[in-house]
CSV table of C-alpha atoms in Angstrom, one decimal:
chain,number,residue,atom,x,y,z
A,58,UNK,CA,-24.2,115.8,165.8
A,59,UNK,CA,-24.2,117.5,162.3
A,60,UNK,CA,-22.8,116.1,159.1
A,61,UNK,CA,-21.6,118.1,155.9
A,62,UNK,CA,-24.4,118.1,153.3
A,63,UNK,CA,-24.8,115.0,151.4
A,64,UNK,CA,-22.1,113.0,153.3
A,65,UNK,CA,-21.5,111.0,156.4
A,66,UNK,CA,-18.6,113.3,157.5
A,67,UNK,CA,-19.3,114.6,161.0
A,68,UNK,CA,-19.0,118.2,161.7
A,69,UNK,CA,-16.2,118.7,164.3
A,70,UNK,CA,-16.2,121.5,166.8
A,71,UNK,CA,-13.0,122.9,168.8
A,72,UNK,CA,-13.1,121.6,172.4
A,73,UNK,CA,-13.0,125.2,173.6
A,74,UNK,CA,-13.6,128.6,172.3
A,75,UNK,CA,-10.2,130.4,171.7
A,76,UNK,CA,-10.6,134.0,170.6
A,77,UNK,CA,-8.0,135.3,167.9
A,78,UNK,CA,-5.7,138.0,168.7
A,79,UNK,CA,-7.8,140.5,166.6
A,80,UNK,CA,-11.4,139.8,165.9
A,81,UNK,CA,-14.2,141.7,164.6
A,82,UNK,CA,-17.1,141.5,166.8
A,83,UNK,CA,-20.0,143.5,165.4
A,84,UNK,CA,-23.7,144.2,164.7
A,85,UNK,CA,-25.7,145.7,161.9
A,86,UNK,CA,-28.0,148.5,163.5
A,87,UNK,CA,-31.0,149.7,161.6
A,88,UNK,CA,-34.3,151.6,162.3
A,89,UNK,CA,-35.9,149.2,159.9
A,90,UNK,CA,-35.6,146.3,162.5
A,91,UNK,CA,-36.5,148.6,165.4
A,92,UNK,CA,-33.1,148.5,166.7
A,93,UNK,CA,-33.5,152.0,168.0
A,94,UNK,CA,-36.3,154.5,167.7
A,95,UNK,CA,-35.3,157.6,165.7
A,96,UNK,CA,-36.3,161.0,167.2
A,97,UNK,CA,-35.8,164.7,166.1
A,98,UNK,CA,-35.5,165.4,169.9
A,99,UNK,CA,-31.8,165.5,171.0
A,100,UNK,CA,-32.3,163.9,174.4
A,101,UNK,CA,-34.6,161.1,173.3
A,102,UNK,CA,-32.0,160.4,170.3
A,103,UNK,CA,-29.1,160.2,172.8
A,104,UNK,CA,-30.9,157.9,175.0
A,105,UNK,CA,-31.8,155.7,172.2
A,106,UNK,CA,-28.3,155.2,170.9
A,107,UNK,CA,-26.7,155.3,174.3
A,108,UNK,CA,-28.8,152.1,174.7
A,109,UNK,CA,-27.3,150.8,171.4
A,110,UNK,CA,-23.8,151.5,172.8
A,111,UNK,CA,-24.4,149.9,176.1
A,112,UNK,CA,-25.6,146.6,174.6
A,113,UNK,CA,-22.6,146.5,172.3
A,114,UNK,CA,-20.2,147.0,175.3
A,115,UNK,CA,-22.1,144.2,177.4
A,116,UNK,CA,-21.0,141.7,174.7
A,117,UNK,CA,-17.5,143.2,174.4
A,118,UNK,CA,-18.3,144.2,170.9
A,119,UNK,CA,-16.0,146.5,169.0
A,120,UNK,CA,-17.8,147.5,165.6
A,121,UNK,CA,-21.2,148.8,164.7
A,122,UNK,CA,-22.5,148.7,161.0
A,123,UNK,CA,-25.0,151.6,161.1
A,124,UNK,CA,-27.8,152.2,158.4
A,125,UNK,CA,-27.4,155.7,156.9
A,126,UNK,CA,-28.9,155.1,153.5
A,127,UNK,CA,-31.9,152.9,153.2
A,128,UNK,CA,-34.3,153.9,150.2
A,129,UNK,CA,-32.2,156.4,148.2
A,130,UNK,CA,-32.8,158.7,151.2
A,131,UNK,CA,-30.5,160.1,153.9
A,132,UNK,CA,-30.4,159.5,157.6
A,133,UNK,CA,-27.7,162.1,157.8
A,134,UNK,CA,-27.1,165.7,156.7
A,135,UNK,CA,-27.0,165.9,152.7
A,136,UNK,CA,-28.7,167.6,149.8
A,137,UNK,CA,-28.4,164.5,147.6
A,138,UNK,CA,-31.6,162.8,148.7
A,139,UNK,CA,-34.6,163.3,151.0
A,140,UNK,CA,-33.7,163.3,154.8
A,141,UNK,CA,-35.8,161.2,157.0
A,142,UNK,CA,-37.7,163.6,159.1
A,143,UNK,CA,-37.5,161.4,162.2
A,144,UNK,CA,-33.8,162.2,162.4
A,145,UNK,CA,-34.2,165.9,162.8
A,146,UNK,CA,-33.1,168.7,160.6
A,147,UNK,CA,-29.3,168.8,161.5
A,148,UNK,CA,-29.4,172.7,161.9
A,149,UNK,CA,-28.8,172.7,165.7
A,150,UNK,CA,-27.5,169.2,166.3
A,151,UNK,CA,-26.2,166.4,164.2
A,152,UNK,CA,-26.9,163.2,165.9
A,153,UNK,CA,-24.8,161.2,163.5
A,154,UNK,CA,-21.6,163.1,164.4
A,155,UNK,CA,-22.3,162.9,168.0
A,156,UNK,CA,-23.0,159.0,167.9
A,157,UNK,CA,-19.7,158.5,165.8
A,158,UNK,CA,-17.9,160.3,168.4
A,159,UNK,CA,-19.6,158.2,171.3
A,160,UNK,CA,-18.7,155.1,169.4
A,161,UNK,CA,-15.0,156.1,169.3
A,162,UNK,CA,-14.8,157.0,173.0
A,163,UNK,CA,-16.1,153.5,173.6
A,164,UNK,CA,-13.3,151.9,171.3
A,165,UNK,CA,-16.2,150.8,168.7
A,166,UNK,CA,-15.6,151.3,165.1
A,167,UNK,CA,-18.2,153.0,163.1
A,168,UNK,CA,-19.1,151.6,159.5
A,169,UNK,CA,-21.6,153.7,157.5
A,170,UNK,CA,-24.1,151.1,155.9
A,171,UNK,CA,-25.6,152.0,152.7
A,172,UNK,CA,-28.1,150.2,150.1
A,173,UNK,CA,-26.6,151.7,147.0
A,174,UNK,CA,-29.3,151.1,144.4
A,175,UNK,CA,-32.7,150.6,146.4
A,176,UNK,CA,-35.3,153.3,146.0
A,177,UNK,CA,-38.2,151.1,147.3
A,178,UNK,CA,-38.4,147.5,148.3
A,179,UNK,CA,-42.2,147.2,147.8
A,180,UNK,CA,-45.4,149.2,148.0
A,181,UNK,CA,-45.8,151.0,144.6
A,182,UNK,CA,-49.1,150.1,143.0
A,183,UNK,CA,-49.4,147.8,139.9
A,184,UNK,CA,-49.9,150.4,137.6
A,185,UNK,CA,-47.0,152.7,138.7
A,186,UNK,CA,-44.8,154.3,136.1
A,187,UNK,CA,-41.2,155.5,136.5
A,188,UNK,CA,-42.3,158.9,135.8
A,189,UNK,CA,-44.3,158.7,138.9
A,190,UNK,CA,-41.5,157.8,141.0
A,191,UNK,CA,-39.1,160.4,139.4
A,192,UNK,CA,-41.7,163.2,140.5
A,193,UNK,CA,-40.7,162.2,144.2
A,194,UNK,CA,-37.2,163.6,143.5
A,195,UNK,CA,-37.9,166.8,141.6
A,196,UNK,CA,-36.5,168.7,144.6
A,197,UNK,CA,-33.3,166.9,144.5
A,198,UNK,CA,-31.6,167.3,141.0
A,199,UNK,CA,-28.4,165.7,142.2
A,200,UNK,CA,-30.2,162.4,142.8
A,201,UNK,CA,-30.4,160.3,139.5
A,202,UNK,CA,-33.9,159.3,140.5
A,203,UNK,CA,-35.1,162.7,139.4
A,204,UNK,CA,-34.7,161.3,135.9
A,205,UNK,CA,-37.1,158.4,134.9
A,206,UNK,CA,-34.6,157.0,132.7
A,207,UNK,CA,-32.2,155.9,135.6
A,208,UNK,CA,-35.3,154.0,137.3
A,209,UNK,CA,-36.1,150.2,137.0
A,210,UNK,CA,-39.2,148.9,138.5
A,211,UNK,CA,-38.7,145.7,140.3
A,212,UNK,CA,-41.1,142.7,140.6
A,213,UNK,CA,-43.3,141.4,143.6
A,214,UNK,CA,-45.3,138.4,143.8
A,215,UNK,CA,-48.2,140.2,145.0
A,216,UNK,CA,-48.5,142.4,141.9
A,217,UNK,CA,-47.1,145.6,143.5
A,218,UNK,CA,-43.6,146.9,142.7
A,219,UNK,CA,-40.4,148.3,144.1
A,220,UNK,CA,-37.6,150.2,142.2
A,221,UNK,CA,-34.0,150.6,142.0
A,222,UNK,CA,-31.5,153.0,140.4
A,223,UNK,CA,-30.3,151.5,137.1
A,224,UNK,CA,-26.9,150.0,137.8
A,225,UNK,CA,-25.7,150.5,134.3
A,226,UNK,CA,-26.0,154.2,134.4
A,227,UNK,CA,-22.8,156.2,134.7
A,228,UNK,CA,-24.9,158.9,136.5
A,229,UNK,CA,-26.0,156.5,138.9
A,230,UNK,CA,-22.4,155.0,139.7
A,231,UNK,CA,-21.1,158.5,140.0
A,232,UNK,CA,-24.0,159.8,142.5
A,233,UNK,CA,-23.4,156.8,144.8
A,234,UNK,CA,-19.7,157.3,145.0
A,235,UNK,CA,-20.4,161.0,145.4
A,236,UNK,CA,-22.6,160.0,148.4
A,237,UNK,CA,-20.0,157.8,149.8
A,238,UNK,CA,-17.3,160.5,149.7
A,239,UNK,CA,-19.6,163.0,151.0
A,240,UNK,CA,-19.9,160.9,154.1
A,241,UNK,CA,-16.3,160.1,154.2
A,242,UNK,CA,-15.4,163.8,154.0
A,243,UNK,CA,-18.0,165.0,156.4
A,244,UNK,CA,-18.2,162.4,159.1
A,245,UNK,CA,-15.4,160.5,160.8
A,246,UNK,CA,-16.6,157.1,159.8
A,247,UNK,CA,-14.3,154.0,160.0
A,248,UNK,CA,-15.8,152.3,156.8
A,249,UNK,CA,-18.2,152.3,154.0
A,250,UNK,CA,-20.4,149.3,154.1
A,251,UNK,CA,-23.0,147.9,151.5
A,252,UNK,CA,-25.2,144.9,152.2
A,253,UNK,CA,-26.7,142.4,149.6
A,254,UNK,CA,-28.8,144.5,147.3
A,255,UNK,CA,-27.2,144.7,143.8
A,256,UNK,CA,-29.4,143.8,140.9
A,257,UNK,CA,-32.8,143.2,141.6
A,258,UNK,CA,-35.6,140.7,140.3
A,259,UNK,CA,-37.7,142.5,137.6
A,260,UNK,CA,-39.9,139.7,136.1
A,261,UNK,CA,-41.6,136.6,137.6
A,262,UNK,CA,-39.3,134.3,135.5
A,263,UNK,CA,-36.2,136.2,135.8
A,264,UNK,CA,-35.7,136.2,131.9
A,265,UNK,CA,-33.0,138.8,131.6
A,266,UNK,CA,-33.4,139.3,127.9
A,267,UNK,CA,-37.0,140.5,128.5
A,268,UNK,CA,-36.3,142.8,131.5
A,269,UNK,CA,-36.6,146.5,131.5
A,270,UNK,CA,-32.7,147.0,131.0
A,271,UNK,CA,-32.7,145.2,127.7
A,272,UNK,CA,-32.7,148.5,125.8
A,273,UNK,CA,-29.5,149.5,127.9
A,274,UNK,CA,-27.9,146.3,126.9
A,275,UNK,CA,-28.4,146.5,123.3
A,276,UNK,CA,-27.2,150.3,123.4
A,277,UNK,CA,-24.0,149.2,125.1
A,278,UNK,CA,-23.4,146.6,122.4
A,279,UNK,CA,-24.1,149.0,119.6
A,280,UNK,CA,-21.9,151.7,121.1
A,281,UNK,CA,-18.8,149.5,121.6
A,282,UNK,CA,-17.7,148.3,118.1
A,283,UNK,CA,-15.4,145.7,119.6
A,284,UNK,CA,-18.0,144.3,122.2
A,285,UNK,CA,-18.2,140.5,122.1
A,286,UNK,CA,-21.5,140.3,123.7
A,287,UNK,CA,-24.5,139.1,121.8
A,288,UNK,CA,-28.0,140.7,122.1
A,289,UNK,CA,-29.9,137.4,122.2
A,290,UNK,CA,-27.4,135.8,124.7
A,291,UNK,CA,-28.7,135.4,128.3
A,292,UNK,CA,-25.2,134.6,129.6
A,293,UNK,CA,-23.7,137.5,127.8
A,294,UNK,CA,-26.2,139.9,129.5
A,295,UNK,CA,-25.6,138.4,132.8
A,296,UNK,CA,-21.9,139.0,132.3
A,297,UNK,CA,-22.7,142.5,131.4
A,298,UNK,CA,-24.8,143.1,134.7
A,299,UNK,CA,-21.8,141.7,136.7
A,300,UNK,CA,-19.5,144.0,134.8
A,301,UNK,CA,-21.7,147.1,135.7
A,302,UNK,CA,-21.6,146.3,139.5
A,303,UNK,CA,-17.8,145.5,139.1
A,304,UNK,CA,-17.2,148.7,137.5
A,305,UNK,CA,-19.0,150.6,140.3
A,306,UNK,CA,-17.1,148.8,143.1
A,307,UNK,CA,-13.8,149.3,141.3
A,308,UNK,CA,-14.4,153.1,140.9
A,309,UNK,CA,-15.5,153.5,144.5
A,310,UNK,CA,-12.4,151.6,145.7
A,311,UNK,CA,-10.2,153.9,143.9
A,312,UNK,CA,-11.8,157.1,145.3
A,313,UNK,CA,-11.7,155.6,148.8
A,314,UNK,CA,-8.0,154.5,148.1
A,315,UNK,CA,-7.2,158.0,146.9
A,316,UNK,CA,-8.7,159.6,150.0
A,317,UNK,CA,-6.8,157.3,152.4
A,318,UNK,CA,-3.6,158.2,150.6
A,319,UNK,CA,-4.1,162.0,150.4
A,320,UNK,CA,-5.7,162.8,153.7
A,321,UNK,CA,-3.5,164.2,156.5
A,322,UNK,CA,-5.1,163.2,159.7
A,323,UNK,CA,-4.1,159.5,159.3
A,324,UNK,CA,-7.5,158.3,158.7
A,325,UNK,CA,-7.9,155.0,156.8
A,326,UNK,CA,-11.6,154.5,155.6
A,327,UNK,CA,-12.4,150.7,155.1
A,328,UNK,CA,-14.5,149.4,152.2
A,329,UNK,CA,-16.7,146.4,153.0
A,330,UNK,CA,-19.6,144.4,151.5
A,331,UNK,CA,-21.8,141.8,152.9
A,332,UNK,CA,-23.2,139.7,150.1
A,333,UNK,CA,-25.6,136.8,150.5
A,334,UNK,CA,-23.9,133.8,152.0
A,335,UNK,CA,-23.6,131.8,148.9
A,336,UNK,CA,-21.2,132.6,146.1
A,337,UNK,CA,-21.7,129.9,143.6
A,338,UNK,CA,-23.2,126.4,144.4
A,339,UNK,CA,-20.8,123.6,143.8
A,340,UNK,CA,-18.9,120.6,145.1
A,341,UNK,CA,-17.2,122.5,147.9
A,342,UNK,CA,-14.0,123.4,146.1
A,343,UNK,CA,-13.1,126.9,145.9
A,344,UNK,CA,-13.3,126.8,142.1
A,345,UNK,CA,-16.8,125.3,141.8
A,346,UNK,CA,-18.4,126.9,144.9
A,347,UNK,CA,-19.7,125.8,148.2
A,348,UNK,CA,-21.3,122.3,149.0
A,349,UNK,CA,-24.9,124.1,149.0
A,350,UNK,CA,-27.9,124.5,146.7
A,351,UNK,CA,-29.4,127.8,147.6
A,352,UNK,CA,-29.6,131.1,145.8
A,353,UNK,CA,-26.1,132.2,144.6
A,354,UNK,CA,-25.5,135.9,144.3
A,355,UNK,CA,-23.1,135.4,141.4
A,356,UNK,CA,-26.3,134.4,139.4
A,357,UNK,CA,-29.7,136.0,139.2
A,358,UNK,CA,-31.1,138.0,140.4
A,359,UNK,CA,-28.3,139.8,142.2
A,360,UNK,CA,-25.5,139.3,139.6
A,361,UNK,CA,-22.4,140.2,141.9
A,362,UNK,CA,-19.1,138.8,141.5
A,363,UNK,CA,-17.8,139.1,145.2
A,364,UNK,CA,-14.8,136.9,144.6
A,365,UNK,CA,-13.5,139.3,142.0
A,366,UNK,CA,-13.7,142.1,144.4
A,367,UNK,CA,-11.7,140.0,146.8
A,368,UNK,CA,-9.2,138.8,144.5
A,369,UNK,CA,-8.5,142.2,143.2
A,370,UNK,CA,-8.4,143.8,146.7
A,371,UNK,CA,-11.1,146.2,145.8
A,372,UNK,CA,-12.7,145.8,149.3
A,373,UNK,CA,-11.1,145.6,152.7
A,374,UNK,CA,-13.3,143.0,154.3
A,375,UNK,CA,-16.3,140.8,153.2
A,376,UNK,CA,-19.1,139.5,155.4
A,377,UNK,CA,-21.0,136.7,153.9
A,378,UNK,CA,-24.5,136.5,155.4
A,379,UNK,CA,-24.1,132.9,156.5
A,380,UNK,CA,-27.4,133.1,158.5
A,381,UNK,CA,-28.2,129.3,158.1
A,382,UNK,CA,-28.1,126.9,161.0
A,383,UNK,CA,-25.7,124.0,161.2
A,384,UNK,CA,-28.9,121.7,160.6
A,385,UNK,CA,-30.0,123.4,157.4
A,386,UNK,CA,-30.1,120.7,154.7
A,387,UNK,CA,-29.5,123.1,151.7
A,388,UNK,CA,-26.9,125.5,153.2
A,389,UNK,CA,-25.7,124.5,156.4
A,390,UNK,CA,-23.3,126.8,158.5
A,391,UNK,CA,-20.4,124.4,158.2
A,392,UNK,CA,-20.7,124.0,154.4
A,393,UNK,CA,-21.0,127.8,153.9
A,394,UNK,CA,-18.2,128.8,156.3
A,395,UNK,CA,-15.7,126.2,155.3
A,396,UNK,CA,-16.0,127.5,151.8
A,397,UNK,CA,-15.5,131.0,152.5
A,398,UNK,CA,-12.6,130.2,154.8
A,399,UNK,CA,-10.9,128.2,151.9
A,400,UNK,CA,-11.8,130.8,149.2
A,401,UNK,CA,-10.2,133.7,151.4
A,402,UNK,CA,-7.1,131.8,152.0
A,403,UNK,CA,-4.0,133.8,151.1
A,404,UNK,CA,-6.1,136.9,150.3
A,405,UNK,CA,-5.5,140.4,151.8
A,406,UNK,CA,-9.3,140.9,152.1
A,407,UNK,CA,-10.4,140.2,155.6
A,408,UNK,CA,-13.2,137.7,156.1
A,409,UNK,CA,-16.0,137.9,158.7
A,410,UNK,CA,-19.2,135.9,158.8
A,411,UNK,CA,-22.7,137.2,159.3
A,412,UNK,CA,-24.9,135.5,162.1
A,413,UNK,CA,-28.5,135.6,161.7
A,414,UNK,CA,-29.9,135.3,165.1
A,415,UNK,CA,-33.3,136.5,163.8
A,416,UNK,CA,-33.6,133.0,162.4
A,417,UNK,CA,-34.7,132.0,166.1
A,418,UNK,CA,-38.2,133.3,165.3
A,419,UNK,CA,-38.8,131.0,162.4
A,420,UNK,CA,-40.0,127.3,163.4
A,421,UNK,CA,-38.8,126.1,160.1
A,422,UNK,CA,-35.1,127.3,160.4
A,423,UNK,CA,-33.8,123.9,161.8
A,424,UNK,CA,-31.2,124.0,164.7
A,425,UNK,CA,-31.8,127.7,164.9
A,426,UNK,CA,-35.5,126.7,166.2
A,427,UNK,CA,-34.7,123.9,168.5
A,428,UNK,CA,-35.7,124.2,172.2
A,429,UNK,CA,-32.9,125.4,174.2
A,430,UNK,CA,-30.5,125.4,171.3
A,431,UNK,CA,-26.9,126.6,171.3
A,432,UNK,CA,-26.8,127.5,167.7
A,433,UNK,CA,-25.3,131.2,168.2
A,434,UNK,CA,-22.4,130.0,170.4
A,435,UNK,CA,-21.9,127.0,168.3
A,436,UNK,CA,-21.3,129.2,165.2
A,437,UNK,CA,-19.0,131.6,167.3
A,438,UNK,CA,-17.1,128.3,168.5
A,439,UNK,CA,-16.8,126.7,165.0
A,440,UNK,CA,-15.4,130.0,163.6
A,441,UNK,CA,-12.4,129.9,166.0
A,442,UNK,CA,-11.0,126.7,164.3
A,443,UNK,CA,-11.3,128.5,160.8
A,444,UNK,CA,-8.0,130.2,160.2
A,445,UNK,CA,-9.2,133.0,157.8
A,446,UNK,CA,-12.5,133.8,159.7
A,447,UNK,CA,-11.7,136.7,161.8
A,448,UNK,CA,-15.0,137.7,163.2
A,449,UNK,CA,-18.8,137.7,163.4
A,450,UNK,CA,-21.3,140.2,162.7
A,451,UNK,CA,-24.8,139.8,164.2
A,452,UNK,CA,-28.3,140.4,162.5
A,453,UNK,CA,-30.5,141.7,163.8
A,454,UNK,CA,-29.4,143.8,166.8
A,455,UNK,CA,-32.9,144.0,168.1
A,456,UNK,CA,-33.0,140.1,168.4
A,457,UNK,CA,-30.3,140.4,171.1
A,458,UNK,CA,-33.0,142.0,173.3
A,459,UNK,CA,-35.5,139.3,172.6
A,460,UNK,CA,-33.2,136.2,172.8
A,461,UNK,CA,-31.9,137.4,176.2
A,462,UNK,CA,-35.3,136.4,177.4
A,463,UNK,CA,-35.1,132.8,179.2
A,464,UNK,CA,-38.1,131.5,177.4
A,465,UNK,CA,-36.7,131.8,174.0
A,466,UNK,CA,-35.2,128.9,172.2
A,467,UNK,CA,-31.8,130.5,171.5
A,468,UNK,CA,-31.3,132.0,175.1
A,469,UNK,CA,-28.5,129.5,176.0
A,470,UNK,CA,-26.3,130.3,172.8
A,471,UNK,CA,-26.5,134.0,173.3
A,472,UNK,CA,-25.8,133.6,177.2
A,473,UNK,CA,-22.8,131.4,176.4
A,474,UNK,CA,-21.4,134.0,174.0
A,475,UNK,CA,-21.7,136.6,176.6
A,476,UNK,CA,-20.6,134.9,179.6
A,477,UNK,CA,-18.1,132.3,178.3
A,478,UNK,CA,-16.8,133.4,174.9
A,479,UNK,CA,-16.6,137.2,174.5
A,480,UNK,CA,-15.8,138.0,178.2
A,481,UNK,CA,-13.2,140.7,177.4
A,482,UNK,CA,-12.6,143.5,174.8
A,483,UNK,CA,-10.4,142.5,171.7
A,484,UNK,CA,-9.0,144.6,169.1
A,485,UNK,CA,-10.6,144.6,165.7
A,486,UNK,CA,-8.4,143.2,162.8
A,487,UNK,CA,-5.8,145.6,161.5
A,488,UNK,CA,-6.5,147.7,158.6
A,489,UNK,CA,-4.1,147.7,155.7
A,490,UNK,CA,-2.3,150.6,154.7
């Protein structure tokens, strides 16, 4: 028995699972999580990716969100960023074209997953300079990281650094749009997909007025005579950061929309984003935010206004990473999913929810970690009563293999999904045209 946060109201589950007529059933697949082992050898790579398709089909999944850009690099054929050598040189065989074709043969949609800004999550030494990072891209003049002025260092508690492309730079926005359009034009993808990495933490105290992009912020104000932003206002700078991300999302939306209207092969490329699970913390109302008290992506340090993208129909679908368990005291699955269901009422943007089966590894993840729990199947069951929730996406894919072992705590939940809930194929939600 679960209750909504801070109340005595019991969370009610449907008596039985009923699949919706159209339902997104997908998984994020990435070499970062050892979902498959990349290889430049054709036969080895085919075996690895055929195993991915086989597992998706076992669960009657119909979509894969596949990592193609991880750290300002390229896991596909491109001259805009360094190509990961583990994926071959693409001169004789393009694994990605082959894999997309195989997905389509098996009625699986292929969504190309990109991290737009991230250069490196961690690992730069404490004394690294942006000039040092730019040198790594000297052979890629089309990449904005070849210019130190387009790089921001990010904060790590251990004293090291990561780095991101500076979201306020026009050249950065244009580059990522060009990257996306290159993929759309060269590969038969069904969607462009971003996850939850937008702005990044640049200082230990998250004091936006002292962080490395302050000079950019002040230059923006000086260059726009009618600008109402104040240089010493933290709230104004936060809004400026959100505006930068919004402009990029809108401009990319326009380019994808233009392609969809002009292409002659009846393709429709979707644009989807998977932000963190909490938009704003509030009282559970659509206006104020979900009944939660965790990190909200509208605020620091991500600064992304996902509901603006939804309301303006800049994206085709949104997959909040609602990874928490029903028993979580700060952000329970019921509180998070109920809010998104209400927030998407009447909207054309489709809503799917992210399921974090990886949470089963953490003994502090509440009902995800209970012995013999049904958390995974309970989340799928609960979704079927939410009118605007049209599917589920699983992270991490490799954990499916792990949780299929009978001695794992979430074995029962995954088994029930496979044997009782997702027992037949279902069509993905219709794209809007």
